[in-house]
mmCIF file with all atom_site columns, C-alpha atoms and ligand atoms in Angstrom:
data_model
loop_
_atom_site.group_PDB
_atom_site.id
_atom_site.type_symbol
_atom_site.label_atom_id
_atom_site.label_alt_id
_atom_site.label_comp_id
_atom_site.label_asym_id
_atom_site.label_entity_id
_atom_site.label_seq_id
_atom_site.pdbx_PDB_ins_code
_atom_site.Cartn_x
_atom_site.Cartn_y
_atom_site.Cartn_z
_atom_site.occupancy
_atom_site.B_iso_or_equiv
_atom_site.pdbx_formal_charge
_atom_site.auth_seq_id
_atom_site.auth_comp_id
_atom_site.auth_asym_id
_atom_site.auth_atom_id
_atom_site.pdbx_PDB_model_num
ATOM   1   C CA  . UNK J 1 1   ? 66.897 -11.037 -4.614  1.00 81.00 ? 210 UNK J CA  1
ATOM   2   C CA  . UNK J 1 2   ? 66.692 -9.558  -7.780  1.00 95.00 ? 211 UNK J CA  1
ATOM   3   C CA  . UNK J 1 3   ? 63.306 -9.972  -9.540  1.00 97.00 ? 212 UNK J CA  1
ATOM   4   C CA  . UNK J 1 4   ? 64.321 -11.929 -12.829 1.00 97.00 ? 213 UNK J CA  1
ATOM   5   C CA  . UNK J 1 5   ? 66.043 -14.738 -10.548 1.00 97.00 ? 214 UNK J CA  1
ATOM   6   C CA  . UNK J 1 6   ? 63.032 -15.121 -8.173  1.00 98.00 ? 215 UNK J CA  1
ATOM   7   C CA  . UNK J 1 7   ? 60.960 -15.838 -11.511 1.00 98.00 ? 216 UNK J CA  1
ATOM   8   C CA  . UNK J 1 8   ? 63.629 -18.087 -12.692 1.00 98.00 ? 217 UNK J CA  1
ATOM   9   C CA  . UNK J 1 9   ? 63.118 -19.757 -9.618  1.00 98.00 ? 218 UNK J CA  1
ATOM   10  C CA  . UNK J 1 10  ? 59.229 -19.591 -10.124 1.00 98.00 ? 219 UNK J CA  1
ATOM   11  C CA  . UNK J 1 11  ? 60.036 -20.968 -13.403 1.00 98.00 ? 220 UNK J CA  1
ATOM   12  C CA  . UNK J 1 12  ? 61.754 -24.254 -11.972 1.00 98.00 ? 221 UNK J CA  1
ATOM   13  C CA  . UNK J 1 13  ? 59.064 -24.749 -9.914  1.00 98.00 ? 222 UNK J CA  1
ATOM   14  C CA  . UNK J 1 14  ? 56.140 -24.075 -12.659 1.00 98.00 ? 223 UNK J CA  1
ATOM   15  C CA  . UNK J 1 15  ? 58.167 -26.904 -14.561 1.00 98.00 ? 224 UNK J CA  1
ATOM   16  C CA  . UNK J 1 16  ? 58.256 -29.120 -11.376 1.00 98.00 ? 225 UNK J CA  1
ATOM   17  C CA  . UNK J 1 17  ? 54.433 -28.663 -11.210 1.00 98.00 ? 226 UNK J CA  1
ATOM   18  C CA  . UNK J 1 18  ? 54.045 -29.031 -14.981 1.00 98.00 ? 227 UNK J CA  1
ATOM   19  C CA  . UNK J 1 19  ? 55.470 -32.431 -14.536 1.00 98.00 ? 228 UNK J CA  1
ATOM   20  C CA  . UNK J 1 20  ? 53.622 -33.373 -10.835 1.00 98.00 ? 229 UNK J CA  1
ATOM   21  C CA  . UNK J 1 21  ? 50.536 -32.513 -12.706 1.00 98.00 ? 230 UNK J CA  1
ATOM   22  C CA  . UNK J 1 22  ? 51.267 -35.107 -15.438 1.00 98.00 ? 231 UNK J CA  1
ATOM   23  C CA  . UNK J 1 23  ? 52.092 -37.611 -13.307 1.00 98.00 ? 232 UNK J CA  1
ATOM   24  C CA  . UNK J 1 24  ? 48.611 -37.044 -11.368 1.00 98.00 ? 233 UNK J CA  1
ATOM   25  C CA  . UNK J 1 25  ? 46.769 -36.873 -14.769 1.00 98.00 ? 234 UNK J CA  1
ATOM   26  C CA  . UNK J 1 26  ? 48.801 -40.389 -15.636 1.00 98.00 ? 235 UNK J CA  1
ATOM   27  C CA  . UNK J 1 27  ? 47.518 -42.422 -12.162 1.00 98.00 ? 236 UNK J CA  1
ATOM   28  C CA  . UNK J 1 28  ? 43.881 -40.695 -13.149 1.00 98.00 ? 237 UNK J CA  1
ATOM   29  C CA  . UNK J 1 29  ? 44.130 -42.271 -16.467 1.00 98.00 ? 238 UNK J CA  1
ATOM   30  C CA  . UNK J 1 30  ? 44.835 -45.518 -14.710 1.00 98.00 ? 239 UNK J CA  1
ATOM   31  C CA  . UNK J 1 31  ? 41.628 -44.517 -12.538 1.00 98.00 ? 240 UNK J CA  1
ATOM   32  C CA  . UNK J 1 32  ? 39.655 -44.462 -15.147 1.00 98.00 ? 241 UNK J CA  1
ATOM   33  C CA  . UNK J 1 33  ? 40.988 -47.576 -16.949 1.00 98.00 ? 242 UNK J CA  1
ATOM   34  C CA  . UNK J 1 34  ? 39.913 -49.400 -13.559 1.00 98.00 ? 243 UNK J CA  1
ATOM   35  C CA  . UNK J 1 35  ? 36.013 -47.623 -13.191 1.00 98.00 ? 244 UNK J CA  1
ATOM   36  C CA  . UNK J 1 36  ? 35.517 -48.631 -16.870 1.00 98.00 ? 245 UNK J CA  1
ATOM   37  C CA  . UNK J 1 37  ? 36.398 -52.260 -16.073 1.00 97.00 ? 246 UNK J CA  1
ATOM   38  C CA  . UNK J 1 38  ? 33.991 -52.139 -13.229 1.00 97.00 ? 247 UNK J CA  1
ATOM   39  C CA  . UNK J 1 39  ? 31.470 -50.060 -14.467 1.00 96.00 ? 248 UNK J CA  1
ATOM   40  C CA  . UNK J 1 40  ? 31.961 -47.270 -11.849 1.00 97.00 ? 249 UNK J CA  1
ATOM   41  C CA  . UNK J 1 41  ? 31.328 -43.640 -11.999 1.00 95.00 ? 250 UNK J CA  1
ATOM   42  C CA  . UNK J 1 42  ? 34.073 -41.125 -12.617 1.00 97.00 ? 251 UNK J CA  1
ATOM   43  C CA  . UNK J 1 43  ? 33.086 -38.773 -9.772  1.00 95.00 ? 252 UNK J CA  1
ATOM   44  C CA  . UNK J 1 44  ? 33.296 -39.979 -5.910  1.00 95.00 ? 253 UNK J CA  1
ATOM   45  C CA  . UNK J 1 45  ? 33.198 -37.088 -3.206  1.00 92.00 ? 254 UNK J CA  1
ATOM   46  C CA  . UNK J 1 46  ? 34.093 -39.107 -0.832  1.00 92.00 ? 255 UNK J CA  1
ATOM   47  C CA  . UNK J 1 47  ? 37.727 -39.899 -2.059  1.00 95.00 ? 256 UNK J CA  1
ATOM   48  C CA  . UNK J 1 48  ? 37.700 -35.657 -2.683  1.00 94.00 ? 257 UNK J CA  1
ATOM   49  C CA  . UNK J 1 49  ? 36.960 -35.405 0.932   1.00 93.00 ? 258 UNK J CA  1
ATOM   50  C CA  . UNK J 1 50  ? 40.193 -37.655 2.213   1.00 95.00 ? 259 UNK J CA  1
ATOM   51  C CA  . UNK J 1 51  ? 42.147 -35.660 -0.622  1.00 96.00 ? 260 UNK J CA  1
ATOM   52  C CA  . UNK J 1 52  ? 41.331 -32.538 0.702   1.00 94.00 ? 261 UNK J CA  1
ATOM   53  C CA  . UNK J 1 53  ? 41.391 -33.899 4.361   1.00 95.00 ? 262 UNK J CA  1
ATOM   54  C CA  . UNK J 1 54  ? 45.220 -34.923 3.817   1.00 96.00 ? 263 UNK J CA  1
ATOM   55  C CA  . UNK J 1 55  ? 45.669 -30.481 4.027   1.00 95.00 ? 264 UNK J CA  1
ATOM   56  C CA  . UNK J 1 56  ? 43.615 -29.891 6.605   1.00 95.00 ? 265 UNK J CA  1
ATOM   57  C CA  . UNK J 1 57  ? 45.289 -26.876 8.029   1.00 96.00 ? 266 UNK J CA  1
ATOM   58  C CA  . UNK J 1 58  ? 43.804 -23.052 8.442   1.00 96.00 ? 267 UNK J CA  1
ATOM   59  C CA  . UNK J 1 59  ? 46.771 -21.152 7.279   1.00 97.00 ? 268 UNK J CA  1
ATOM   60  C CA  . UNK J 1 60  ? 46.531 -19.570 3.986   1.00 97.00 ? 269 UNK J CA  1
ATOM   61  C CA  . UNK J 1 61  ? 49.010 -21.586 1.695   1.00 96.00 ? 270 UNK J CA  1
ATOM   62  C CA  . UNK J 1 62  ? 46.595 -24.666 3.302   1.00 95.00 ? 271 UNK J CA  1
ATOM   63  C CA  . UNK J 1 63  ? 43.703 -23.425 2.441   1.00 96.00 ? 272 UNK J CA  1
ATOM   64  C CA  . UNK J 1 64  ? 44.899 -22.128 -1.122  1.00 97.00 ? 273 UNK J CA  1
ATOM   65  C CA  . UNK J 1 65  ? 46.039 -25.530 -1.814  1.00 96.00 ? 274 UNK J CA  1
ATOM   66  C CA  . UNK J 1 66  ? 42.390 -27.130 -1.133  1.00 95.00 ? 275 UNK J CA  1
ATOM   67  C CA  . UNK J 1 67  ? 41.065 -24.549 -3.936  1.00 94.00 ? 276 UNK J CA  1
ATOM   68  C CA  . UNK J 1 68  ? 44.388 -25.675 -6.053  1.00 96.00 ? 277 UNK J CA  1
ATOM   69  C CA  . UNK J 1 69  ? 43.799 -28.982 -5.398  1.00 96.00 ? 278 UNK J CA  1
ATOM   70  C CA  . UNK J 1 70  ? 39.541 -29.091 -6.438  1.00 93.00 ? 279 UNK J CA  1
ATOM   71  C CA  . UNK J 1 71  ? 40.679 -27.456 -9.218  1.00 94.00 ? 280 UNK J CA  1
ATOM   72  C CA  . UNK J 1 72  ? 43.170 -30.157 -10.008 1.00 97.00 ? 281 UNK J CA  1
ATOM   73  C CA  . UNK J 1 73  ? 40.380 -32.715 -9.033  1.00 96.00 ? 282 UNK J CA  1
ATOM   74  C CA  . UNK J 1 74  ? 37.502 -30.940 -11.664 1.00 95.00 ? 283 UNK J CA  1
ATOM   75  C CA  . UNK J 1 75  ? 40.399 -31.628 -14.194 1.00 97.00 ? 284 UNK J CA  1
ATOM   76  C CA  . UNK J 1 76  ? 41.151 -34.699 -13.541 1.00 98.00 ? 285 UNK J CA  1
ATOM   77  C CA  . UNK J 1 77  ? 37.483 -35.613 -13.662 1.00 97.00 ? 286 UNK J CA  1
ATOM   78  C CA  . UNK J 1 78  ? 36.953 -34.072 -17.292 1.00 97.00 ? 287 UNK J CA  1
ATOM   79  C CA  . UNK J 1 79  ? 39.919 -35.919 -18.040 1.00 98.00 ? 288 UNK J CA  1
ATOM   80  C CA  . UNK J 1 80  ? 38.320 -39.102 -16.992 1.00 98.00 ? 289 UNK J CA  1
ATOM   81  C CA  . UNK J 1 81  ? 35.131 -38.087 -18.760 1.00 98.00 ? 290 UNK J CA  1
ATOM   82  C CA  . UNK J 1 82  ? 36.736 -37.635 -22.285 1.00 98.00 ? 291 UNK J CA  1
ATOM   83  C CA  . UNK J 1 83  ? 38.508 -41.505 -21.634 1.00 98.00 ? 292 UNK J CA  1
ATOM   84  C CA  . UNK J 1 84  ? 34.740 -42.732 -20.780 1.00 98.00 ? 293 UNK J CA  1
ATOM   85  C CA  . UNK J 1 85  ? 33.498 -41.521 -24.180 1.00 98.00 ? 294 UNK J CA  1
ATOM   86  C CA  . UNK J 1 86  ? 36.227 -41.986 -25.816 1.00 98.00 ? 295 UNK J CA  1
ATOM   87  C CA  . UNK J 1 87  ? 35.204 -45.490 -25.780 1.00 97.00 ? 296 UNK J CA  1
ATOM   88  C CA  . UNK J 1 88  ? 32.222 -45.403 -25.966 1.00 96.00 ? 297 UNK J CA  1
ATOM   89  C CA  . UNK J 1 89  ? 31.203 -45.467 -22.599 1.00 97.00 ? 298 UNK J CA  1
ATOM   90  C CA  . UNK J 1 90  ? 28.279 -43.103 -22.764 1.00 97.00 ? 299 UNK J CA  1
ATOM   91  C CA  . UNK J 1 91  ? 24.779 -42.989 -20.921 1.00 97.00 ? 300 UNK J CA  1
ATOM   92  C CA  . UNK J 1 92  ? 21.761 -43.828 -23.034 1.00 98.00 ? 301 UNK J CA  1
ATOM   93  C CA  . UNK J 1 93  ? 19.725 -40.621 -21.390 1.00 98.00 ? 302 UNK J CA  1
ATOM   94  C CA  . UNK J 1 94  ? 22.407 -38.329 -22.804 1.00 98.00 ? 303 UNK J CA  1
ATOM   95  C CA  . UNK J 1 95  ? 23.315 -39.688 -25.476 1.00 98.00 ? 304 UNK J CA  1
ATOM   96  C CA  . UNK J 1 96  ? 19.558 -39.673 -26.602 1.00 98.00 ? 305 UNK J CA  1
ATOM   97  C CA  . UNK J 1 97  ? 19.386 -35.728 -25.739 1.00 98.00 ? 306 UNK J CA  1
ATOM   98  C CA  . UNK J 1 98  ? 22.969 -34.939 -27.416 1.00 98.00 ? 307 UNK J CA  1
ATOM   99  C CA  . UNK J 1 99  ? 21.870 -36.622 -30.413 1.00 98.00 ? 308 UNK J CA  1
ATOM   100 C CA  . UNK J 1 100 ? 18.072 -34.819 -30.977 1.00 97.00 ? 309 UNK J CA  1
ATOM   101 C CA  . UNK J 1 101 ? 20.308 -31.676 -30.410 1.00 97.00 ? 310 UNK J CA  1
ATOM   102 C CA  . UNK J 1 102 ? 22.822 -32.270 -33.184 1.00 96.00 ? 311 UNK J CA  1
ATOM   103 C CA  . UNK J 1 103 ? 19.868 -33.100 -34.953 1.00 96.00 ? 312 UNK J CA  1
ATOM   104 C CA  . UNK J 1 104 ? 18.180 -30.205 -34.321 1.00 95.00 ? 313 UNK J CA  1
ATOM   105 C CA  . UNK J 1 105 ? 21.294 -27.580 -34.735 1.00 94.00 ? 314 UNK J CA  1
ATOM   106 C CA  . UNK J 1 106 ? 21.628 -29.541 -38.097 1.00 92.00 ? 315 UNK J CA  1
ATOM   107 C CA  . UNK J 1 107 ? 17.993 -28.876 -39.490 1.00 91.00 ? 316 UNK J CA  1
ATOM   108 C CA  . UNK J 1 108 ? 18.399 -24.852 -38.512 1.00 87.00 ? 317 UNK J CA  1
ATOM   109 C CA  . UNK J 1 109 ? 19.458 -22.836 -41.433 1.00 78.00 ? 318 UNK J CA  1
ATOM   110 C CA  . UNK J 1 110 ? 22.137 -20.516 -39.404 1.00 79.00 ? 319 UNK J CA  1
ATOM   111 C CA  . UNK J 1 111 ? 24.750 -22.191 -37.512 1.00 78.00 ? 320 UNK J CA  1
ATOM   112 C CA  . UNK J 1 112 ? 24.299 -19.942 -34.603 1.00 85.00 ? 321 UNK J CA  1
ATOM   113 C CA  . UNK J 1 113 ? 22.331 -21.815 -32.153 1.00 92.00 ? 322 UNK J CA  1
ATOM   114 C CA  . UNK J 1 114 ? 21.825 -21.538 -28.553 1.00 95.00 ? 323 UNK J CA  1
ATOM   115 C CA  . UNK J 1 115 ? 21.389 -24.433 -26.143 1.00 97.00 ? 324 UNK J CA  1
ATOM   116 C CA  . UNK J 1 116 ? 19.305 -24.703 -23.245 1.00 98.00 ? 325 UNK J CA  1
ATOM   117 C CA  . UNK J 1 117 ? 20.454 -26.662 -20.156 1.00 98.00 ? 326 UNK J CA  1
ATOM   118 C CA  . UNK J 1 118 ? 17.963 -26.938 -17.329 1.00 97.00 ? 327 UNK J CA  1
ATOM   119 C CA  . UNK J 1 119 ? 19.788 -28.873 -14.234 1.00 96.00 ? 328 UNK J CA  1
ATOM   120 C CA  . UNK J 1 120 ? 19.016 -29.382 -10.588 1.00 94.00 ? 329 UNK J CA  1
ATOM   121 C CA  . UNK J 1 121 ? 22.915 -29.208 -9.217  1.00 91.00 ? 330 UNK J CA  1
ATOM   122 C CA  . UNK J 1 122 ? 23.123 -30.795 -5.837  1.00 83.00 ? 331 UNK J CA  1
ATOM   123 C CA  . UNK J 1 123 ? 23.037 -28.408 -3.134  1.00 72.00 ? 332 UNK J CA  1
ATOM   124 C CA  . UNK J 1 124 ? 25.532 -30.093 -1.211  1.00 72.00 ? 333 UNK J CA  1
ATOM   125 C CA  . UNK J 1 125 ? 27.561 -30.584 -4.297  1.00 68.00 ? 334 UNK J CA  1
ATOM   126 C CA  . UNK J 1 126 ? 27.232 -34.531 -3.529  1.00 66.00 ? 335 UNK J CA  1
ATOM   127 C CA  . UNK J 1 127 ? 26.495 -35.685 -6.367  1.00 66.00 ? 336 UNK J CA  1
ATOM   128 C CA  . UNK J 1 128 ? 28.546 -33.089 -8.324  1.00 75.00 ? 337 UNK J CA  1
ATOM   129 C CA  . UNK J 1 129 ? 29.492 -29.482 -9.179  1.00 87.00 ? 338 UNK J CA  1
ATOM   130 C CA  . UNK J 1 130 ? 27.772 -26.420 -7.324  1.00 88.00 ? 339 UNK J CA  1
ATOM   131 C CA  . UNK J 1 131 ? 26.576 -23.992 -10.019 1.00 90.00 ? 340 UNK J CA  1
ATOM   132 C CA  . UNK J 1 132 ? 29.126 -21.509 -9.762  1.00 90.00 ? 341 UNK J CA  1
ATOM   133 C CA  . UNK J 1 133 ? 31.531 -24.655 -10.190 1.00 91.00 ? 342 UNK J CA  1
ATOM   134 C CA  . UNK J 1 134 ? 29.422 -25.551 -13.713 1.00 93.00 ? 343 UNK J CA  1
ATOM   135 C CA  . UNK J 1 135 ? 30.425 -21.421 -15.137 1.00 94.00 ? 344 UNK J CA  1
ATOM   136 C CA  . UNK J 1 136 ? 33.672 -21.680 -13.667 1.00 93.00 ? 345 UNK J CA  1
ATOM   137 C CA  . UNK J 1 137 ? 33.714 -25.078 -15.801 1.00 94.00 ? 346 UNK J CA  1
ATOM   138 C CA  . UNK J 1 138 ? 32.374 -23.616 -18.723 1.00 96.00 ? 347 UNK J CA  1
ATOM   139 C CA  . UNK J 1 139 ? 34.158 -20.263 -18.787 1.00 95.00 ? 348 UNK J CA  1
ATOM   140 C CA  . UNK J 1 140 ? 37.665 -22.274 -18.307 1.00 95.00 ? 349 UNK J CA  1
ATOM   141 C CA  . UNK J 1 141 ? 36.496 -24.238 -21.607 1.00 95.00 ? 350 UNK J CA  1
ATOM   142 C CA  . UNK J 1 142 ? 35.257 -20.598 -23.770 1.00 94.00 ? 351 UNK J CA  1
ATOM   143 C CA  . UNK J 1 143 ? 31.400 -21.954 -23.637 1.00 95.00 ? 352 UNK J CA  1
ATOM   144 C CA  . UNK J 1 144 ? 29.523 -18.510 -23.832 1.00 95.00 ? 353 UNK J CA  1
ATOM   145 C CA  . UNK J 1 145 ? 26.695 -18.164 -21.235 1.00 97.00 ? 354 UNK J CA  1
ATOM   146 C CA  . UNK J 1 146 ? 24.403 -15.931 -22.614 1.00 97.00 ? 355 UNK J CA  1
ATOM   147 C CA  . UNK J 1 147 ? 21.538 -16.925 -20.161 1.00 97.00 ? 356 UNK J CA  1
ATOM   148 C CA  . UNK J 1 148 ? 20.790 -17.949 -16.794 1.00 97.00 ? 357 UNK J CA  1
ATOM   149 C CA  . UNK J 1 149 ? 17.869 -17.952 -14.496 1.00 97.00 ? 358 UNK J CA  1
ATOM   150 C CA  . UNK J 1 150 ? 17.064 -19.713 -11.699 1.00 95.00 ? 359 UNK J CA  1
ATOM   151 C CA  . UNK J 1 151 ? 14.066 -21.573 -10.676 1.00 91.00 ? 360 UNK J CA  1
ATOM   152 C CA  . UNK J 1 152 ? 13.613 -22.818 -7.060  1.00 89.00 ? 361 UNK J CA  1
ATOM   153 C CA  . UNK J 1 153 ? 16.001 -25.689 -7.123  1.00 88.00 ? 362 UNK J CA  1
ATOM   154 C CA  . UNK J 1 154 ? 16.753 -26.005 -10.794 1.00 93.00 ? 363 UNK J CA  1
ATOM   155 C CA  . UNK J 1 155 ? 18.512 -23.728 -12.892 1.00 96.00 ? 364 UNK J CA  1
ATOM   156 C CA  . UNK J 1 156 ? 18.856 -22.982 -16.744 1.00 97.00 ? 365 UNK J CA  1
ATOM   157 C CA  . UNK J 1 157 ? 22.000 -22.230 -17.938 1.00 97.00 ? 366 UNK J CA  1
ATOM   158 C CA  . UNK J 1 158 ? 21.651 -20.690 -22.203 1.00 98.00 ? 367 UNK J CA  1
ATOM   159 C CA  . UNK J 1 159 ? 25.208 -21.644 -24.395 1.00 97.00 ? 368 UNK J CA  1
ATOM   160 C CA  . UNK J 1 160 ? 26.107 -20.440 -27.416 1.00 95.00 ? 369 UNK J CA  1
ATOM   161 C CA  . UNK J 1 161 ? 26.734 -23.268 -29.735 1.00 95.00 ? 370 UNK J CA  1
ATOM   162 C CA  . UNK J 1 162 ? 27.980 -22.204 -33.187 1.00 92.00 ? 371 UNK J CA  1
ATOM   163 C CA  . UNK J 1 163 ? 27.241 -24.964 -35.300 1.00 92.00 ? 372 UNK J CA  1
ATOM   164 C CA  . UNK J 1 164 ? 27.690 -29.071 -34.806 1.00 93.00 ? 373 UNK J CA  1
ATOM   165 C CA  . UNK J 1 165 ? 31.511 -29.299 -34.580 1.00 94.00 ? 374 UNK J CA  1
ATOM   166 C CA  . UNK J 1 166 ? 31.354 -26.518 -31.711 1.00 94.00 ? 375 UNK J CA  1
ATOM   167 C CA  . UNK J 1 167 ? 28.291 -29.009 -29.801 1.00 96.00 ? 376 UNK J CA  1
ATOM   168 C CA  . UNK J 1 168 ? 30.889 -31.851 -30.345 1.00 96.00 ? 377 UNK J CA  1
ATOM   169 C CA  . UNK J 1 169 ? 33.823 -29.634 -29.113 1.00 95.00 ? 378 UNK J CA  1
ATOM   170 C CA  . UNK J 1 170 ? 31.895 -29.123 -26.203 1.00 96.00 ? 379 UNK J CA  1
ATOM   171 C CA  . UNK J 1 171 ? 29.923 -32.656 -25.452 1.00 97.00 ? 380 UNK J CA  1
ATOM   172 C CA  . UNK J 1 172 ? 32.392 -33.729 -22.880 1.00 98.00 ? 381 UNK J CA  1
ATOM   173 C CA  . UNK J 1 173 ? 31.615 -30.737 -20.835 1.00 97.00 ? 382 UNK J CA  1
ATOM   174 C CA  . UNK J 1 174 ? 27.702 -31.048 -21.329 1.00 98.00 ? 383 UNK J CA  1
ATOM   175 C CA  . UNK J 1 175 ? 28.422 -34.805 -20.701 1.00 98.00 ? 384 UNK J CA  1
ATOM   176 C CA  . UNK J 1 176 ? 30.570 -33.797 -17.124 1.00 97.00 ? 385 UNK J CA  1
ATOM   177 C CA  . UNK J 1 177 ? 27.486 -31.489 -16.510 1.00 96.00 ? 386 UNK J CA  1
ATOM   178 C CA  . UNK J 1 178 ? 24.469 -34.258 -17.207 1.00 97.00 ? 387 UNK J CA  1
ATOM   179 C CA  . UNK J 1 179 ? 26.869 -36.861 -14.848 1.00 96.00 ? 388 UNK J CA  1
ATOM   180 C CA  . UNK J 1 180 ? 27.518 -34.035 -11.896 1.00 94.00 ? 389 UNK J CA  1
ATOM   181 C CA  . UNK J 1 181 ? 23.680 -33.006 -11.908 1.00 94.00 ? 390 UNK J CA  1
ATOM   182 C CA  . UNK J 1 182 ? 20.863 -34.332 -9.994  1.00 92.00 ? 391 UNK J CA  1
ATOM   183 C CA  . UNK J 1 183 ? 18.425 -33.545 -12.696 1.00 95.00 ? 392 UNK J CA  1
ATOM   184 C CA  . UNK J 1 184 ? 19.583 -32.639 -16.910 1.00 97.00 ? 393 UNK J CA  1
ATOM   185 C CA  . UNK J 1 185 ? 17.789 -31.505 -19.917 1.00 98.00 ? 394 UNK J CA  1
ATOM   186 C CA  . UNK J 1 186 ? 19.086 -29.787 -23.028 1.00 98.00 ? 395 UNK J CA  1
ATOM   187 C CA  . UNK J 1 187 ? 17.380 -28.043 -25.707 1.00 97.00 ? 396 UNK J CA  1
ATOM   188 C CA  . UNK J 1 188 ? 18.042 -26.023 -28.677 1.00 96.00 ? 397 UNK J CA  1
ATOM   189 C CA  . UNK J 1 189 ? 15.874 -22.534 -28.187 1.00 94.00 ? 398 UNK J CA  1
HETATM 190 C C1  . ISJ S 2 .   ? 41.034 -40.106 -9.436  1.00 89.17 ? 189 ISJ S C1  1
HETATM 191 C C2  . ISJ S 2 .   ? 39.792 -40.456 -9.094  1.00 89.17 ? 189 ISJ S C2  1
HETATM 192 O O1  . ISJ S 2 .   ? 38.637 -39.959 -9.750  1.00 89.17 ? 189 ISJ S O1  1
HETATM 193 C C3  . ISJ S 2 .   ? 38.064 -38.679 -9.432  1.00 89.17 ? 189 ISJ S C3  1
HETATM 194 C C4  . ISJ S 2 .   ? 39.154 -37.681 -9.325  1.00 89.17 ? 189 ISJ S C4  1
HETATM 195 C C5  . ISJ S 2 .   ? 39.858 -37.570 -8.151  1.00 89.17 ? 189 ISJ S C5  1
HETATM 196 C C6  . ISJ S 2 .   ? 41.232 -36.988 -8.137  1.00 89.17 ? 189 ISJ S C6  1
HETATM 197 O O2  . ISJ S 2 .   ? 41.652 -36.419 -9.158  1.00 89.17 ? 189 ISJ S O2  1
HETATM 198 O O3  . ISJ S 2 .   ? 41.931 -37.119 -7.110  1.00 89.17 ? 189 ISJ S O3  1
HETATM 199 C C7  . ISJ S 2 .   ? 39.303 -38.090 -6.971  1.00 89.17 ? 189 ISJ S C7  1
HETATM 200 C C8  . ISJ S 2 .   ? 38.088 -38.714 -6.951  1.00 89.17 ? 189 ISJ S C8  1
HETATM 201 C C9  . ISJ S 2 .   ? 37.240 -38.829 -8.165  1.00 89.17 ? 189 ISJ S C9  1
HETATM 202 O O4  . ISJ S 2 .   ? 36.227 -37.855 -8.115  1.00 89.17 ? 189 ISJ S O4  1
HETATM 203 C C10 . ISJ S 2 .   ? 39.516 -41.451 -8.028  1.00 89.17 ? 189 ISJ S C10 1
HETATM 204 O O5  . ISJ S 2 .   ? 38.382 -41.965 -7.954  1.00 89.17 ? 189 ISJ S O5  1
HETATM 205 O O6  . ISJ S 2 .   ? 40.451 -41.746 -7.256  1.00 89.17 ? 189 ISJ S O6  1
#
């Protein structure tokens, strides 16, 4: 097959997906909608595990579709987030360290700031993301790491945050962070 029909057929199926993916994004919304009614948390592992255990099988397009698929799922979760604070639905704790940081960025006279997140991510990733899965996070959303050390169990991450629109532009992913971690603090340094 010639190589311009093969990507028109890649095409089709990119729009297929395109439109499979909004769908999924829809039923999450409706997710959400429910938690907030109940006052439930966004993330639960254990429905991940039965998503993931629906593909159970070792060849390669399986296995590629669980990493697909926990991508799909990290979306759908910062998705979720953004409806949660979109109304409102915030927790005190972060709210209270969001705000002395906006305050903070505010009272500096450049708008060049950089943020200090110290988090204890759950080893087991039950609670939340694995490290790697926080950069991956943060990369995917252009937050510039320009720090990170590790201490025993906890582990600093350092973000660029240019001014208080970029901290705004970025508080649902500090806010999927704080909810994923076992332990959160942020600090402008
Ligand atoms: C959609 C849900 O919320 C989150 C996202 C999931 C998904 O996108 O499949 C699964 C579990 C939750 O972490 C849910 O609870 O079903």
């Amino acid at each position: 097959m010639e190589l311009d029909q093969i990507r028109k057929q890649i095409n089709a199926v990119d729009d297929a997906m395109h439109r499979y993916f909004t769908d999924r994004l829809r039923c999450s919304e409706d997710v959400a909608e429910a938690k907030l009614q109940t006052q439930d948390s966004v993330y639960k592992p254990e429905r991940e595990k039965q998503v993931y255990a629906r593909f159970p099988g070792d060849a390669d397009e399986e296995k590629l579709y669980r990493l697909y698929v926990r991508k799909v799922m990290q979306l759908s979760r910062y998705h979720q987030y953004g409806i949660f604070l979109g109304k409102g639905n915030v927790d005190t704790e972060f709210e209270t360290q969001y705000r002395s940081v906006q305050t903070a960025i505010n009272e500096r006279d450049t708008t060049d700031a950089s943020v200090k997140i110290e988090l204890t991510p759950d080893p087991q990733a039950e609670q939340g993301m694995s490290i790697q899965d926080m950069l991956s996070v943060l990369g995917d959303f252009g937050t510039e790491v320009t720090a990170l050390q590790y201490e025993g169990s906890k582990v600093s991450v350092t973000v660029r945050v240019s001014g208080t629109d970029a901290l705004e532009s970025q508080r649902r992913l500090f806010y999927m962070l704080y909810k994923e971690s076992v332990t959160y603090k942020m600090y402008v340094v």
